[in-house]
Structure formats: structure tokens, C-alpha cells
Amino acid sequence: MSTYPDLLYHTVLTVIDYHDDPSGAKRSVYVLGTHATLKASKAFAATTALGNLKYDSVDFEEYAVHSSSPFGSEAWTHGDGVIVYARAPAGQVFLVGIYTTSNNESLQARTSDGTVVFPVNAAAAPDEQQLHYVVQTTTDYNRDRSGGVQETEIEGCYIQRDDALAAARKCLDSSSFVEFDVREEDSGVGGDWPFDEDVVVHAVAGTGQNTTVTVRTVPDALKRHGKQ
């Protein structure tokens, strides 16, 4: 049995590389999974998310799960919304948390386990079906010149990559920025594009905030941060 939920809960991995940059400015954000209920999303984040990247708790010097203590407890020191905190021997910190968005594609979900059900007319084969996430990250250089103050939002998820790209290009109002770069659909990667290959929009505000809008998938997380 399935339903059409109003909200979706995305399990998100943030990797902060304190080894390369002690300020915490070097970080990346990827979605690891999507569920229709908070309960299912928390369970996935706590028990499965890092395992899907081929990691085990013994791979880390420090490993803590928030589900082992009540939310809001003073005993938890790793940030609001963080379900798993893991510190690797090389200095990278893995944070697994949950972000909430509206169900902008009206996706169905199984009531039994909260997993998303792709429509029968989805273009990709079942083993190739994946959601494309529009991820917006703002770095506030006015508050911290090193770039260590960053905020990330999931703006939506889409079945078709082209729809995600179109949404990414519309996330920001170019008139609000002093610099505004958009990667056009047919521009490809490389050439004169100075930003990462998954960046669709790069914008700089006069008040010191730099914003990027990317389109990412769960397999991108495995490619970038999966255990080798």
C-alpha cells in the first residue's frame, strides 16, 4: 500500500575535511536517501546510511549515534539535527543528518517502510532509477573570512535530471547578486567553467555571501565518499 506524502525526509551526509583545512571550510554535502516518514529516515540515518558507503563504526576514531540519547539532550554535542557523528583517523568528520522538503514531484511512498516509489512511467530502468537533488549552499565570508560558516538547504528532488537542472537555475534571483554565473545545459564540463562539475549556479552577494546550487544524486555520494 502506498500514499502521497506532503513532506519528504532526506538523509544528508556532510563531510568536513579538517585535515586539509583546519577552518572547516572544505566540506561537501550529498543526499544518501529519501523517505516519507521521519521515523524511517531516522532509522536509515542511524543504522544504514554510512554502511551503504561501505563504512563500519570501527573505521572511525570516534563514532556516535544520537538515537542512543534523547533529542535535545545536553549530552549530545555534535549539533542539532545530526544523527551520526564520525571522525576518521585522517581528520575528516562525517555528519549524517535529516533535511525536510515538500514533496514537489508528488512522489508515492510505501506506508510499510516509508520508501519512495517511482512512477511506472519513469524513463529509467528500475535498477537505474534515482532522484536528482537540488542542493543550495551558502558560505558567509562576512561572518568568517576562512569560509567555515556554511549553510545548506535541499531545494527539492526530481525524477528527471533535466527538471532538476531547470529548478536549480531558478533557485536564485540574479538581481540580488553582484556576480552570477549559470552553467547552461549544453555547455558541458570543462572549458571556461571555473567551478566544480556539479555546480549549476555560482553567485556572490555584495554582503559577503557566496552561494552555489548543485544537482547531485545518491550514487554521487558513493563515488565521492565511498570507502575505497
Coordinates of C-alpha atoms in Angstrom, one line a residue:
M1 CA 0.0 0.0 0.0
S2 CA 1.3 3.5 -0.9
T3 CA 0.4 7.1 -0.2
Y4 CA 1.3 10.6 -1.4
P5 CA 3.1 12.3 1.5
D6 CA 3.2 16.1 1.7
L7 CA 6.8 16.1 3.0
L8 CA 9.9 14.1 2.3
Y9 CA 12.8 13.5 4.7
H10 CA 16.3 13.4 3.2
T11 CA 19.2 11.7 4.9
V12 CA 22.2 14.0 4.2
L13 CA 25.9 13.4 4.6
T14 CA 28.2 16.4 5.3
V15 CA 31.9 15.7 5.1
I16 CA 34.2 18.3 6.7
D17 CA 37.9 17.9 5.8
Y18 CA 39.7 19.3 8.8
H19 CA 42.9 17.5 7.6
D20 CA 43.2 19.7 4.5
D21 CA 41.7 22.8 6.1
P22 CA 41.5 23.2 9.9
S23 CA 39.0 26.0 9.5
G24 CA 36.3 23.6 8.3
A25 CA 35.8 25.5 5.1
K26 CA 36.4 22.4 2.9
R27 CA 33.2 20.4 3.0
S28 CA 30.8 18.6 0.8
V29 CA 27.1 17.7 1.1
Y30 CA 25.4 14.7 -0.5
V31 CA 22.0 13.1 -0.1
L32 CA 22.1 9.4 0.9
G33 CA 18.4 8.6 0.8
T34 CA 14.8 9.8 0.9
H35 CA 11.9 8.6 3.0
A36 CA 8.3 9.7 3.5
T37 CA 8.3 9.5 7.3
L38 CA 10.7 11.0 9.9
K39 CA 10.8 7.6 11.7
A40 CA 12.0 5.8 8.6
S41 CA 14.5 8.5 7.8
K42 CA 16.0 8.5 11.4
A43 CA 16.3 4.7 11.3
F44 CA 18.1 4.8 8.0
A45 CA 20.4 7.6 9.1
A46 CA 21.3 5.8 12.3
T47 CA 21.8 2.2 11.1
T48 CA 22.3 2.1 7.3
A49 CA 23.5 5.4 5.7
L50 CA 27.2 5.1 6.3
G51 CA 27.1 1.3 5.7
N52 CA 25.8 2.0 2.2
L53 CA 29.1 3.8 1.7
K54 CA 31.0 0.7 2.8
Y55 CA 31.9 2.1 6.2
D56 CA 31.6 0.5 9.6
S57 CA 31.8 2.1 13.0
V58 CA 35.3 0.6 13.5
D59 CA 36.6 2.6 10.6
F60 CA 36.4 5.8 12.7
E61 CA 38.3 7.0 15.7
E62 CA 35.1 8.4 17.2
Y63 CA 31.6 7.3 16.3
A64 CA 28.4 8.5 18.0
V65 CA 24.7 7.9 17.2
H66 CA 22.2 10.4 18.5
S67 CA 19.4 7.8 18.7
S68 CA 21.2 6.4 21.8
S69 CA 20.2 9.6 23.7
P70 CA 17.1 11.8 23.6
F71 CA 17.0 14.6 21.0
G72 CA 17.7 17.9 22.7
S73 CA 19.7 16.2 25.4
E74 CA 22.6 18.2 26.8
A75 CA 24.7 15.0 26.4
W76 CA 24.7 15.4 22.6
T77 CA 27.4 17.9 21.5
H78 CA 27.5 17.4 17.7
G79 CA 24.8 19.8 16.5
D80 CA 21.1 19.9 16.2
G81 CA 19.7 17.6 13.5
V82 CA 22.8 15.4 13.4
I83 CA 22.0 11.7 13.8
V84 CA 25.5 10.3 13.4
Y85 CA 28.9 11.9 14.1
A86 CA 32.0 10.0 12.9
R87 CA 35.6 11.2 12.9
A88 CA 38.0 9.4 10.6
P89 CA 41.7 8.9 11.5
A90 CA 42.8 11.2 8.8
G91 CA 40.8 14.1 10.3
Q92 CA 37.7 14.2 8.2
V93 CA 34.4 14.4 10.1
F94 CA 31.2 12.7 8.7
L95 CA 27.9 14.2 9.8
V96 CA 24.7 12.4 8.9
G97 CA 21.5 14.5 9.4
I98 CA 18.0 14.9 8.1
Y99 CA 16.6 17.7 5.9
T100 CA 12.9 18.1 5.2
T101 CA 11.3 19.4 1.9
S102 CA 7.9 19.4 0.3
N103 CA 7.1 16.5 -2.0
N104 CA 7.4 18.7 -5.1
E105 CA 7.2 15.8 -7.5
S106 CA 4.1 14.2 -5.8
L107 CA 6.1 11.0 -5.3
Q108 CA 4.4 8.0 -3.8
A109 CA 5.8 6.2 -0.8
R110 CA 5.1 2.8 0.8
T111 CA 3.3 3.0 4.0
S112 CA 5.1 -0.1 5.3
D113 CA 8.6 1.4 5.4
G114 CA 8.4 4.9 4.1
T115 CA 10.5 4.3 0.9
V116 CA 9.8 6.3 -2.2
V117 CA 8.1 4.5 -5.1
F118 CA 9.0 5.6 -8.6
P119 CA 6.1 6.0 -11.1
V120 CA 5.6 3.2 -13.5
N121 CA 6.3 5.6 -16.4
A122 CA 9.7 6.6 -15.2
A123 CA 12.1 6.6 -18.1
A124 CA 15.0 4.8 -16.4
A125 CA 15.1 1.1 -15.8
P126 CA 14.2 0.1 -12.2
D127 CA 17.9 -0.6 -11.3
E128 CA 18.8 2.8 -12.7
Q129 CA 16.1 4.9 -11.0
Q130 CA 17.4 7.7 -8.8
L131 CA 16.4 11.1 -7.6
H132 CA 18.2 14.2 -8.5
Y133 CA 18.6 16.7 -5.7
V134 CA 18.9 20.5 -5.9
V135 CA 21.4 21.5 -3.2
Q136 CA 22.0 25.1 -2.2
T137 CA 25.0 26.0 -0.1
T138 CA 25.8 29.5 1.2
T139 CA 29.2 30.4 2.6
D140 CA 29.2 33.5 4.7
Y141 CA 32.7 35.2 4.4
N142 CA 31.3 38.2 6.2
R143 CA 30.9 36.2 9.4
D144 CA 34.1 34.1 8.9
R145 CA 36.7 35.0 6.4
S146 CA 38.0 31.4 6.3
G147 CA 34.7 30.2 4.9
G148 CA 33.9 28.0 7.8
V149 CA 30.4 29.3 8.2
Q150 CA 28.2 27.5 5.7
E151 CA 24.5 26.7 5.5
T152 CA 23.0 24.1 3.2
E153 CA 19.4 23.6 2.0
I154 CA 17.8 20.9 -0.1
E155 CA 15.6 22.9 -2.5
G156 CA 13.8 19.9 -4.0
C157 CA 14.2 16.5 -5.6
Y158 CA 13.3 15.4 -9.1
I159 CA 12.9 12.2 -11.1
Q160 CA 14.4 13.7 -14.3
R161 CA 17.8 15.3 -14.3
D162 CA 16.6 18.0 -16.8
D163 CA 13.9 19.0 -14.4
A164 CA 16.4 19.3 -11.5
L165 CA 18.7 21.4 -13.7
A166 CA 15.9 23.7 -14.7
A167 CA 14.9 24.1 -11.0
A168 CA 18.5 24.8 -10.0
R169 CA 18.8 27.6 -12.5
K170 CA 15.7 29.3 -11.0
C171 CA 16.7 29.0 -7.3
L172 CA 18.3 32.4 -7.1
D173 CA 17.4 35.9 -8.2
S174 CA 20.3 37.2 -10.2
S175 CA 19.4 40.8 -9.4
S176 CA 20.3 40.1 -5.7
F177 CA 24.0 39.3 -6.5
V178 CA 27.0 41.3 -7.8
E179 CA 28.3 38.2 -9.6
F180 CA 26.1 35.5 -11.1
D181 CA 27.2 32.5 -13.2
V182 CA 24.9 29.9 -14.6
R183 CA 26.0 26.8 -16.4
E184 CA 23.8 26.3 -19.4
E185 CA 22.5 22.9 -20.2
D186 CA 24.6 22.4 -23.4
S187 CA 27.8 23.9 -22.0
G188 CA 29.1 20.6 -20.7
V189 CA 32.0 20.3 -18.2
G190 CA 35.4 21.9 -18.5
G191 CA 36.2 24.7 -20.9
D192 CA 35.7 28.1 -19.3
W193 CA 33.5 26.9 -16.5
P194 CA 35.7 27.6 -13.4
F195 CA 33.6 25.7 -10.8
D196 CA 33.0 22.0 -9.9
E197 CA 31.3 19.9 -12.5
D198 CA 28.1 19.5 -10.4
V199 CA 27.7 23.3 -9.8
V200 CA 24.9 24.8 -11.9
V201 CA 24.8 28.3 -10.3
H202 CA 27.5 30.3 -8.5
A203 CA 26.5 33.6 -7.1
V204 CA 28.3 36.3 -5.0
A205 CA 26.4 38.8 -2.9
G206 CA 27.7 42.3 -2.0
T207 CA 27.4 41.4 1.7
G208 CA 30.0 38.6 1.5
Q209 CA 27.9 35.5 0.9
N210 CA 28.9 33.1 -1.8
T211 CA 26.1 30.7 -2.9
T212 CA 26.4 27.6 -5.1
V213 CA 23.5 25.5 -6.4
T214 CA 24.3 21.9 -7.4
V215 CA 22.5 18.9 -8.7
R216 CA 23.5 15.6 -7.0
T217 CA 22.4 12.0 -6.7
V218 CA 22.9 9.2 -4.2
P219 CA 25.5 7.5 -6.5
D220 CA 27.5 10.7 -6.5
A221 CA 28.0 10.3 -2.7
L222 CA 29.3 6.8 -3.2
K223 CA 31.7 7.9 -5.9
R224 CA 33.0 10.9 -3.9
H225 CA 33.0 9.5 -0.3
G226 CA 32.5 5.7 -0.5
K227 CA 35.2 3.6 1.3
Q228 CA 37.9 2.6 -1.2

